[in-house]
Coordinates of C-alpha atoms in Angstrom, one line a residue:
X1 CA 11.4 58.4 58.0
X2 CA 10.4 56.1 55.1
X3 CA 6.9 55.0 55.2
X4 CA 5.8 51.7 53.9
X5 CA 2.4 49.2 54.1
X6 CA 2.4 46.3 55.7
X7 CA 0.2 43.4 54.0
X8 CA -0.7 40.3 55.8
X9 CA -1.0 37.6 53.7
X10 CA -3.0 34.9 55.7
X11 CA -3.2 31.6 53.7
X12 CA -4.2 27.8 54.3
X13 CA -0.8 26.4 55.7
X14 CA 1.2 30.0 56.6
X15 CA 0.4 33.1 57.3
X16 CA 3.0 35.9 55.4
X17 CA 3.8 39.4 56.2
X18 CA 5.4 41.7 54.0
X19 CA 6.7 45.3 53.8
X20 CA 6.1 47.5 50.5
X21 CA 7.4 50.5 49.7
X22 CA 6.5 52.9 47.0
X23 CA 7.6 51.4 44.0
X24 CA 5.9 47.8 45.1
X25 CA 8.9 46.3 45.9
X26 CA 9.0 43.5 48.8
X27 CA 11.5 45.6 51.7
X28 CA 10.8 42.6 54.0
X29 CA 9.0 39.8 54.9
X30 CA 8.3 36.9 57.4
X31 CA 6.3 33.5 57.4
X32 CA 5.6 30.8 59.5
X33 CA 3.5 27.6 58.8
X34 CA 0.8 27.0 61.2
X35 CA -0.5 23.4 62.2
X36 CA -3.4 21.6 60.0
X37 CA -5.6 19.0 61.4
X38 CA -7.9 16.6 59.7
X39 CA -9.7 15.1 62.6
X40 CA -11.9 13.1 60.1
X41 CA -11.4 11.9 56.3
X42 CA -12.7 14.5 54.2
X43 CA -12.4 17.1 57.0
X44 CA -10.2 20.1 57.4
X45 CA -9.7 22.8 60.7
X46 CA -8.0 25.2 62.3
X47 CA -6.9 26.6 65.0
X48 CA -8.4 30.3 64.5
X49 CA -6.2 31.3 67.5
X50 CA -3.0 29.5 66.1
X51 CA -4.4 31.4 62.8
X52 CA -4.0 34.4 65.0
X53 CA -0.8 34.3 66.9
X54 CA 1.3 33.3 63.6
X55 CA -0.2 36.2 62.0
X56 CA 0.6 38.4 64.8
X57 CA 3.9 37.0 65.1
X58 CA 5.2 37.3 61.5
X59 CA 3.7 41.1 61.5
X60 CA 6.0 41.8 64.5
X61 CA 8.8 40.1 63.4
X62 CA 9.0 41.4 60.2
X63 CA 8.5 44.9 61.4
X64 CA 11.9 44.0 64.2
X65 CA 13.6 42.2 61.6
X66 CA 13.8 45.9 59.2
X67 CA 14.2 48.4 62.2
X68 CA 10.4 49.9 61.3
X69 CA 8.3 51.0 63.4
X70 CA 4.6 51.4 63.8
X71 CA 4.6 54.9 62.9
X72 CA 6.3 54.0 59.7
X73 CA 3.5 51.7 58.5
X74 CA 0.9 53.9 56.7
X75 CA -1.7 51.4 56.5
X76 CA -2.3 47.2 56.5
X77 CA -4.1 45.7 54.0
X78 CA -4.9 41.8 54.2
X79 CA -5.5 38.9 51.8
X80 CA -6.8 35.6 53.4
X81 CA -7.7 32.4 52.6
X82 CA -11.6 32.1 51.2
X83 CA -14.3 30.7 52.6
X84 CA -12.9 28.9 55.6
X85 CA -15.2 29.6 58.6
X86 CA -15.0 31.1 61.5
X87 CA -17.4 31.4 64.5
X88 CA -17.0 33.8 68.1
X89 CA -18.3 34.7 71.0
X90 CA -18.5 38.8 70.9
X91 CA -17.9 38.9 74.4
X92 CA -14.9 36.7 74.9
X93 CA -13.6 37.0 71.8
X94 CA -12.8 33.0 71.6
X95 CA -13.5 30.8 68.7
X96 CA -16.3 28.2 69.5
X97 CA -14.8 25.8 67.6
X98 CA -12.5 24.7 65.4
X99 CA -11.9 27.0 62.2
X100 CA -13.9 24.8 59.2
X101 CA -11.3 25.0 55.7
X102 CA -12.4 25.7 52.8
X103 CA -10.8 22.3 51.6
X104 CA -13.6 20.2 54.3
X105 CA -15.7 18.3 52.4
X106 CA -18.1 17.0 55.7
X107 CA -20.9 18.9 54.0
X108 CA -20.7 17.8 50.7
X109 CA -24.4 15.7 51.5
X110 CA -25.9 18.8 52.5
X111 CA -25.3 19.8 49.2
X112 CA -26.3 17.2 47.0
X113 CA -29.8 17.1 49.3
X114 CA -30.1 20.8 48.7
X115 CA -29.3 20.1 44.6
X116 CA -32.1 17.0 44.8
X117 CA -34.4 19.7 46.1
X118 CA -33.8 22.1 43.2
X119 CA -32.2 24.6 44.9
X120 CA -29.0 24.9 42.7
X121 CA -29.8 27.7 40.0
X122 CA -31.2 29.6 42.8
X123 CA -28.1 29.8 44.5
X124 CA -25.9 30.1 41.2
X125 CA -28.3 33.0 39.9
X126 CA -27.8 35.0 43.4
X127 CA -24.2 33.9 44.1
X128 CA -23.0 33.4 40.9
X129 CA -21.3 30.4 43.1
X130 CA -21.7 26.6 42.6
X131 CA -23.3 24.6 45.2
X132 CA -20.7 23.0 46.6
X133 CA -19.2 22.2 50.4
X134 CA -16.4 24.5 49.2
X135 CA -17.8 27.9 50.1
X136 CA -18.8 29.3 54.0
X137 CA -22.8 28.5 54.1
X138 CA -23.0 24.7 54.6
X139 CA -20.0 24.9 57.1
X140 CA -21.5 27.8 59.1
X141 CA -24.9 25.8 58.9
X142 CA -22.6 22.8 60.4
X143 CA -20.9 24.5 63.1
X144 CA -24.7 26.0 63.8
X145 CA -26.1 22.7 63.9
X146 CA -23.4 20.8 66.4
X147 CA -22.0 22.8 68.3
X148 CA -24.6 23.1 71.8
X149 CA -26.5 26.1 71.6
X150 CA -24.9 28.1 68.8
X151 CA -27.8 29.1 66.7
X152 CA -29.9 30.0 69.9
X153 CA -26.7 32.2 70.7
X154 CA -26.2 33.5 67.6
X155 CA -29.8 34.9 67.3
X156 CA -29.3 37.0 70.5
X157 CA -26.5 38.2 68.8
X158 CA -23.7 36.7 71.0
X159 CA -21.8 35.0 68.1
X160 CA -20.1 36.4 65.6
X161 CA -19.0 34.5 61.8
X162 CA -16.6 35.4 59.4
X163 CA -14.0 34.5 56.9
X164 CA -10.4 35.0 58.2
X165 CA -10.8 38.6 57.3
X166 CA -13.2 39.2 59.8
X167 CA -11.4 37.0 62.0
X168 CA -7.3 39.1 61.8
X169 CA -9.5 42.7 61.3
X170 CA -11.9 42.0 64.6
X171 CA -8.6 40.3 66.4
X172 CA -6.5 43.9 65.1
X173 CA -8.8 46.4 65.5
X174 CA -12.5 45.0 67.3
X175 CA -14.5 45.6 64.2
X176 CA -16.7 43.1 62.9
X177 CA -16.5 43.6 58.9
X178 CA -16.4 41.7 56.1
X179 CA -15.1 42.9 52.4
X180 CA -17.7 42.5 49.3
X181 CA -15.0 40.3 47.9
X182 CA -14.8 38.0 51.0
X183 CA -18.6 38.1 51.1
X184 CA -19.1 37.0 47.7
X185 CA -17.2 33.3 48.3
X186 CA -20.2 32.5 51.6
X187 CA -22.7 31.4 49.4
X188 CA -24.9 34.0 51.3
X189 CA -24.1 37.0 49.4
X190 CA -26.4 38.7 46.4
X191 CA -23.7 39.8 43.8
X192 CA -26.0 41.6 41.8
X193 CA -27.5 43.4 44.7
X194 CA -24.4 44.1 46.6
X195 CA -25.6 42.9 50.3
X196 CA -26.8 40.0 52.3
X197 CA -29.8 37.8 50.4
X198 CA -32.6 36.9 53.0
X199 CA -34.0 34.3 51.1
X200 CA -30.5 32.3 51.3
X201 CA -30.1 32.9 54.7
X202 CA -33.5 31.7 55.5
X203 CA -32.9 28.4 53.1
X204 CA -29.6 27.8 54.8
X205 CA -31.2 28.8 58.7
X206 CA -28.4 31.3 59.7
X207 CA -29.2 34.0 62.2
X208 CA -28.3 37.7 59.9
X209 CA -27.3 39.1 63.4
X210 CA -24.2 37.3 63.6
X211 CA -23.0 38.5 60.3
X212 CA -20.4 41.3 59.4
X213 CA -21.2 44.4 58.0
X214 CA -19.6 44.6 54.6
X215 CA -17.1 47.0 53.5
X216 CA -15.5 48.0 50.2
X217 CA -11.5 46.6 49.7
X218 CA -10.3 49.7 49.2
X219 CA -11.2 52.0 52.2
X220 CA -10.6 52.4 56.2
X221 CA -12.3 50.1 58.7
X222 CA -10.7 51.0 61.5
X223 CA -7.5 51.4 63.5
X224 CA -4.9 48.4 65.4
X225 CA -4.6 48.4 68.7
X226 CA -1.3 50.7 69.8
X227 CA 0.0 47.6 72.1
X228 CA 0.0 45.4 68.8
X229 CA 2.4 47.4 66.8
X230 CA 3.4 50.7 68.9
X231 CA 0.8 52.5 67.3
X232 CA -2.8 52.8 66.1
X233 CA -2.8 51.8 62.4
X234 CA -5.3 51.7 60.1
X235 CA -6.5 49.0 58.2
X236 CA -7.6 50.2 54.8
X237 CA -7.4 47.0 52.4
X238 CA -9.2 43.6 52.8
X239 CA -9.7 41.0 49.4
X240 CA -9.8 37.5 49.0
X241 CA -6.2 36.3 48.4
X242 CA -7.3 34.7 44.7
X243 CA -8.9 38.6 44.1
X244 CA -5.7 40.0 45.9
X245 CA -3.3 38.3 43.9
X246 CA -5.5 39.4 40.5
X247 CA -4.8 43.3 42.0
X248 CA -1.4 42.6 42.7
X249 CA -1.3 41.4 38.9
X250 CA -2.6 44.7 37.4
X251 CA -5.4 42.3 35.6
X252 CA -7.6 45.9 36.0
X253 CA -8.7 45.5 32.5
X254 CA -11.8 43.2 30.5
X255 CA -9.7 40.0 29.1
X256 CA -6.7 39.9 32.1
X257 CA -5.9 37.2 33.3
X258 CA -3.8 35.5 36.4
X259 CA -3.3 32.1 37.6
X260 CA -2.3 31.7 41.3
X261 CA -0.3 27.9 41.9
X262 CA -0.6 28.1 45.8
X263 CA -1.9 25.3 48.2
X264 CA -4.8 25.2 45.0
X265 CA -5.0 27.3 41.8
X266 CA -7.0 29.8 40.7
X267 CA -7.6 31.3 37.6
X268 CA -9.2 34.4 37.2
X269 CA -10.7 36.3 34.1
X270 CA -11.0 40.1 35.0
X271 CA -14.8 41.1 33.5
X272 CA -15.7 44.8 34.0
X273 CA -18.2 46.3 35.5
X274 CA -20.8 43.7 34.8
X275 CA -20.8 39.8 35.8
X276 CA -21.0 37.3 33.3
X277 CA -23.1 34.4 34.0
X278 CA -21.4 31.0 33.6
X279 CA -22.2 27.9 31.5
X280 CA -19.5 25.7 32.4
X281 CA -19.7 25.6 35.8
X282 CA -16.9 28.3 36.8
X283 CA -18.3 30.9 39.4
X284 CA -18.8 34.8 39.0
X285 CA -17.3 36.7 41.8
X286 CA -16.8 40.1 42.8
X287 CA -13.0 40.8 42.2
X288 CA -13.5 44.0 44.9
X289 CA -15.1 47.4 45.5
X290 CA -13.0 50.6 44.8
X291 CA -14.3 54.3 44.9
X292 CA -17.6 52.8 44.9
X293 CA -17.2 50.7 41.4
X294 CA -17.5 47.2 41.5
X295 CA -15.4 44.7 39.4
X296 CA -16.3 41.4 38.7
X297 CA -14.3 38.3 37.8
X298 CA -14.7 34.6 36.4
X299 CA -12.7 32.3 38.6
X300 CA -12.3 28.7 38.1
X301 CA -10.5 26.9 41.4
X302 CA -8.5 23.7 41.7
X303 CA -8.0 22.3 45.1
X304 CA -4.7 20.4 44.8
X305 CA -2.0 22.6 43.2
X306 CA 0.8 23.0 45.4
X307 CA -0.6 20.9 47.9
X308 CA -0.5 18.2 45.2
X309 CA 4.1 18.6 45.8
X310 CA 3.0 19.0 49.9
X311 CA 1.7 15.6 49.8
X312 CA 4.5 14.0 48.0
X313 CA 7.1 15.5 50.4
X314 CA 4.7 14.3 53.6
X315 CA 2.6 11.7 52.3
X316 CA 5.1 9.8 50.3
X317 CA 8.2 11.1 51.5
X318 CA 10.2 11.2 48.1
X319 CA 11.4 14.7 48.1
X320 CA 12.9 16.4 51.6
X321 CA 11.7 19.9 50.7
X322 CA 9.0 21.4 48.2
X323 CA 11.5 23.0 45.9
X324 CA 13.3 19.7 45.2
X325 CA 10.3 18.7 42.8
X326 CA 11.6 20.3 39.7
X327 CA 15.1 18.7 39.6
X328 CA 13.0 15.4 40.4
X329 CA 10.5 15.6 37.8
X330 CA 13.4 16.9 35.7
X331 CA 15.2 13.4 35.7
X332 CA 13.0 12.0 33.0
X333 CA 12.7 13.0 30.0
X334 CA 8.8 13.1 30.1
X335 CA 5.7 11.4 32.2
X336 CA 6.1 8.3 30.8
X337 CA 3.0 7.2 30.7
X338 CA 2.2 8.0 34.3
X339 CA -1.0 10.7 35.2
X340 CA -1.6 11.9 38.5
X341 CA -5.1 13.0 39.6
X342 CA -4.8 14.7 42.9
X343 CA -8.2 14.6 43.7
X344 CA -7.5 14.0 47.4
X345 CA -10.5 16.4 48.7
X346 CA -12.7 15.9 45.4
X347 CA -12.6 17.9 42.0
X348 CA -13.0 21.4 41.8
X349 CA -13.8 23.7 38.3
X350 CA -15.5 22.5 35.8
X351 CA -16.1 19.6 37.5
X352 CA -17.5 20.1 41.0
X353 CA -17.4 16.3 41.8
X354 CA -17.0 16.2 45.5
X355 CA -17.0 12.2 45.4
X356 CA -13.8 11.9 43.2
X357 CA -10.5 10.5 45.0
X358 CA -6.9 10.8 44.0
X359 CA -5.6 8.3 41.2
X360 CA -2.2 7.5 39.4
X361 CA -2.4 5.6 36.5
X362 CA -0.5 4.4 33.9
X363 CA 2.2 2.9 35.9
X364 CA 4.3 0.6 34.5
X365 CA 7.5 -1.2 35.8
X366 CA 9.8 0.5 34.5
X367 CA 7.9 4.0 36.6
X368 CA 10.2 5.6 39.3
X369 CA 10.1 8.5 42.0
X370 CA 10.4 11.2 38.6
X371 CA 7.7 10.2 36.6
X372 CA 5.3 10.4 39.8
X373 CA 7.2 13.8 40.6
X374 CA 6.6 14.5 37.0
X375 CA 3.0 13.6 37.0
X376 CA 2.3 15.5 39.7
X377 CA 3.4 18.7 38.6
X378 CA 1.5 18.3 34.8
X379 CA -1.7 17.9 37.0
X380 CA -1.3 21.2 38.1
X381 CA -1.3 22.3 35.1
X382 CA -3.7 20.3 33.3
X383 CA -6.1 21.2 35.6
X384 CA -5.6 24.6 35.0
X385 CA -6.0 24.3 31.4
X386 CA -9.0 22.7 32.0
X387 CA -10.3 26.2 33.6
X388 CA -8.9 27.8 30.9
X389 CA -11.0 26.0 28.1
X390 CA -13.9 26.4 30.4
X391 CA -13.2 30.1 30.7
X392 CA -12.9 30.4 27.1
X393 CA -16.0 28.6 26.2
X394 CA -18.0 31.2 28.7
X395 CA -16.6 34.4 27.1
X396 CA -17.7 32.9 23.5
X397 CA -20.8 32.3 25.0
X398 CA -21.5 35.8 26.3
X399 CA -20.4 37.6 22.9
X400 CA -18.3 39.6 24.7
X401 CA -14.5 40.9 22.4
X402 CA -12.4 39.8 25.7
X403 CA -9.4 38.4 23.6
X404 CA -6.3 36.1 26.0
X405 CA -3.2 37.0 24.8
X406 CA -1.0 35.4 28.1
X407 CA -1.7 34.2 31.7
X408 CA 0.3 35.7 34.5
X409 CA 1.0 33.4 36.9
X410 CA 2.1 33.9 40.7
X411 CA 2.2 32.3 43.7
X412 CA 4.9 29.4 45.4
X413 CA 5.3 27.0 42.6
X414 CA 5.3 29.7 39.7
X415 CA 9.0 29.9 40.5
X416 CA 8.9 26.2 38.9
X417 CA 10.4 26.7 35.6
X418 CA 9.4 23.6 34.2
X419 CA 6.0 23.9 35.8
X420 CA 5.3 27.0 33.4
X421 CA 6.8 25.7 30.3
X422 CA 4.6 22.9 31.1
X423 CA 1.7 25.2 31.2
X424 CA 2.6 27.6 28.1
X425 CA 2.6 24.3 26.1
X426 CA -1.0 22.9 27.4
X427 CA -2.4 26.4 27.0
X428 CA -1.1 27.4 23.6
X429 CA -0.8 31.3 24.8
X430 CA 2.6 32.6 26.4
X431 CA 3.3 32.4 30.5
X432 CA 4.1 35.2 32.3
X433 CA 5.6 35.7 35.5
X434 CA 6.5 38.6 37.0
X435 CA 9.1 40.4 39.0
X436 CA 7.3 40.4 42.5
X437 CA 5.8 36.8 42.7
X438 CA 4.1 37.9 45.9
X439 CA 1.2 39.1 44.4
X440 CA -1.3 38.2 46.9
X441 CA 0.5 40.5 49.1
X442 CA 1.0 43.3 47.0
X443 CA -2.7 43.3 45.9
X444 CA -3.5 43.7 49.2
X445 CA -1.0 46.8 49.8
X446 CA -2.3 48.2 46.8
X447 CA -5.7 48.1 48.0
X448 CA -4.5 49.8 51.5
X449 CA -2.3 52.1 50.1
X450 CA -4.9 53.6 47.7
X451 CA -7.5 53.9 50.5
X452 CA -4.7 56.5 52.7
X453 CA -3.1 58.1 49.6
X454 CA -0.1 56.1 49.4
X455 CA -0.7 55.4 45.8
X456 CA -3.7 58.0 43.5
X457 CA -4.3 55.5 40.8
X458 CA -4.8 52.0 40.0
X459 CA -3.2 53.3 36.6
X460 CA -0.2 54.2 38.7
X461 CA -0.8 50.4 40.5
X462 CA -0.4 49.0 36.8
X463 CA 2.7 50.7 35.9
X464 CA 5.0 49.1 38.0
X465 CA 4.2 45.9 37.1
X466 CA 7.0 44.3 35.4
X467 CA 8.1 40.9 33.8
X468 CA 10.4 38.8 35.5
X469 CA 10.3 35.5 32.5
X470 CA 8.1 34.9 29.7
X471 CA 7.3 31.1 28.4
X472 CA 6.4 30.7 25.3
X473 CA 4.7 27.5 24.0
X474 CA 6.8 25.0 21.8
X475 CA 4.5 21.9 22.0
X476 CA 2.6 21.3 18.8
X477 CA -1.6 21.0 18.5
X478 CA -1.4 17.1 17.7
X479 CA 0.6 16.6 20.9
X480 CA -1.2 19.2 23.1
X481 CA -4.5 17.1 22.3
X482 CA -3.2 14.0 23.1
X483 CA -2.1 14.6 26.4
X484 CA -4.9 16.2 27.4
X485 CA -7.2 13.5 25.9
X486 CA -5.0 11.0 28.1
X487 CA -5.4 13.4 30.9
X488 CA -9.3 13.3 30.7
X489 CA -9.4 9.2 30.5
X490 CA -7.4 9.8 33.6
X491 CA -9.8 12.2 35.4
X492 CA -12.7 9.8 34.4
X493 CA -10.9 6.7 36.5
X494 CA -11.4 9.1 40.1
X495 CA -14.4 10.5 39.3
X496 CA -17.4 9.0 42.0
X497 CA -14.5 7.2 43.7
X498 CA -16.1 7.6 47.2
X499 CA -19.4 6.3 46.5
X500 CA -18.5 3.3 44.5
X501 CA -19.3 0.1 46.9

């Protein structure tokens, strides 16, 4: 019988399952959005059992859907959304509370009194993170300090924390693990030192018994539950989606690099074996841990890319469907003027302002539905190239020979064609996507089927990757600098927005 892995790709508004066979091509799939709720302004949760149940759900239908059993699947690997928080009770198994996104900002004080008390660098040097309300520590200190009892709790070693990939691999198999490239977005994590940093967890006051243990991506952390799928399967592959999708990329070489346009983007510069430090305020992560080597990637991360099209289908209501962006942007000739800042949950890379608010400007009367449509796709990709220049800037700075020669984008709206001739033109270096777009997924089958066999090689991983379309830029210099001189008098306008009185 045909054997295949199963990746479950676990993200902010759907959780994805996906069949791969041999060759890394998708044999089946299944999605389902799951409910968001902003209870507050600036807050974002969960439902870690509606998390859960979709996940479970897709895995089982996809699995019907292509007459494969559980004996079929040779191993499950799974990407996740970063940094969103999770806390349990090891007994019951139930969440204690709502599931805290990584897109909340209600800790975003916490951080600015911990940068007044100089304890920024010190974080940065250990983390190679930013201080920001983006990654797990603040929110695990939150959920610590409201909800009744939990630290007390946590010390005697009834609660459990993790990322979603504790979360699905604890829910599929009872083991409380973590991978290193999970670990390395909670802002508790020494990237140098490959394990937990005391120091941080005394600063931030989280009890270490109520952390997972951490694991490499790449190996067997235990076995599903036969009543789940028919049969005990292992689960052999855990990343980060952005570090996933970067596997699923074949960026497995110094100077690769990938762009994800998903509910955010990220950008991600592969880096070797050794971190380099950043000076303009991008973070150093681990990318993930195979055969005991470690590699490490510069990430810069935008909050609003595809939700940025998300909000003008629910928010605004002037497209029915996601997809019908492009033909609307498409309707003018260019922006017209217009530039849209989606800082709706503040400003990620290089910016870091948690304060900034959305803002369209520019609009004059003669503006319509297509030049906001428009104006909301270029700030995807302004913002990327903004990590790009940043990224650049860093690897001039380190005097490292890590030449770019093209981006390879993924994720939902790289199928948006004139979202990456957009990009190719602000970037100056050719586009590329590739065949499977699911990369997320695939990195995470990758990762799972190296672990049991499946594949020998990450040269073998890189082999089948293959192009699908390749933009090249057309815009000239003179006009490339304009626009994004225009879109920086934009970003100025939003920046601060929610303390101004």
């Amino acid at each position: 019988m045909k054997k295949y892995i199963l990746a479950l790709d676990q993200g902010t508004t759907s959780s994805r399952a996906i069949l791969f066979d041999h060759q890394g091509r998708i044999c089946g799939s299944a999605a389902q959005e799951f409910p968001q709720h902003f209870p507050q302004p600036g807050w974002v949760e969960h439902d870690p059992n509606e998390i859960w149940n979709s996940q479970l759900t897709v895995a089982r239908k996809v699995l019907h859907d292509n007459h494969v059993d559980g004996g079929q699947i040779l191993a499950i690997g799974i990407a996740n959304q970063r940094e969103t928080t999770v806390v349990w009770d090891r007994k019951s198994g139930e969440p204690i509370a709502p599931a805290i996104v990584w897109q909340d900002r209600r800790t975003a004080d916490t951080c600015e009194a911990l940068r007044a008390d100089g304890k920024a660098k010190k974080i940065t040097d250990i983390t190679g993170l930013e201080l920001d309300a983006y990654f797990s520590a603040t929110k695990l200190k939150w959920l610590l300090d409201h909800v009744p009892g939990a630290r007390e709790r946590a010390r005697h070693g009834a609660l459990a924390f993790g990322t979603i990939d504790s979360w699905l691999t604890y829910k599929l198999t009872g083991r409380h693990v973590t991978d290193v490239s999970n670990a390395a977005r909670t802002m508790l994590f020494n990237i140098h030192l490959m394990r937990w940093d005391h120091d941080l967890l005394q600063l931030f006051d989280i009890p270490e018994e109520m952390l997972p243990q951490v694991v490499s991506s790449s190996e067997e952390v235990g076995h599903t539950r036969a009543a789940l799928f028919g049969a005990e399967i292992p689960v052999a592959g855990i990343a980060g989606d952005q570090q996933a999708a970067t596997f699923g990329q074949a960026c497995l070489k110094p100077g690769m690099v990938k762009n994800t346009y998903g509910t955010g983007c990220f950008m991600m510069m592969h880096l070797g074996r050794h971190p380099v430090a950043s000076h303009n305020r991008l973070l150093t992560t681990v990318g993930w841990r195979v055969d005991g080597a470690t590699d490490y990637l510069l990430e810069g991360s935008v909050f609003m890319g595809g939700a940025t099209v998300q909000w003008l289908r629910d928010g605004l209501g002037i497209i029915q469907q996601s997809g019908d962006v492009e033909a609307l942007a498409a309707s003018v000739p260019d922006n017209g003027g217009v530039f849209m800042v989606p800082a709706f949950v503040g400003l990620g890379a290089p910016h870091w302002d948690p304060y900034a608010r959305g803002a369209l400007v520019g609009l004059s009367r003669g503006s319509n539905r297509g030049h906001i449509a428009r104006a909301a796709l270029e700030a995807i990709a302004y913002q990327s190239a903004e990590l790009m220049a940043a990224m650049q800037k860093d690897v001039e700075a380190s005097h490292r020979d890590i030449p770019l020669t093209e981006v390879r984008a993924d994720g939902g709206a790289a199928r948006n064609d004139l979202l990456m001739q957009f990009q190719a033109d602000l970037l100056g270096v050719p586009v590329v996507r590739p065949t499977v777009t699911e990369t997320t997924a695939l990195g995470a089958a990758y990762l799972a089927g190296l672990a049991v066999g499946y594949w020998e090689t990450q040269e073998e991983i890189a082999a089948q990757w293959s192009c699908d379309r390749r933009f090249e830029p057309a815009m000239s210099a003179d006009r490339r600098a304009e626009l994004l001189g225009q879109w920086g008098r934009a970003v100025e306008r939003s920046r601060g927005w929610d303390t101004a009185r």
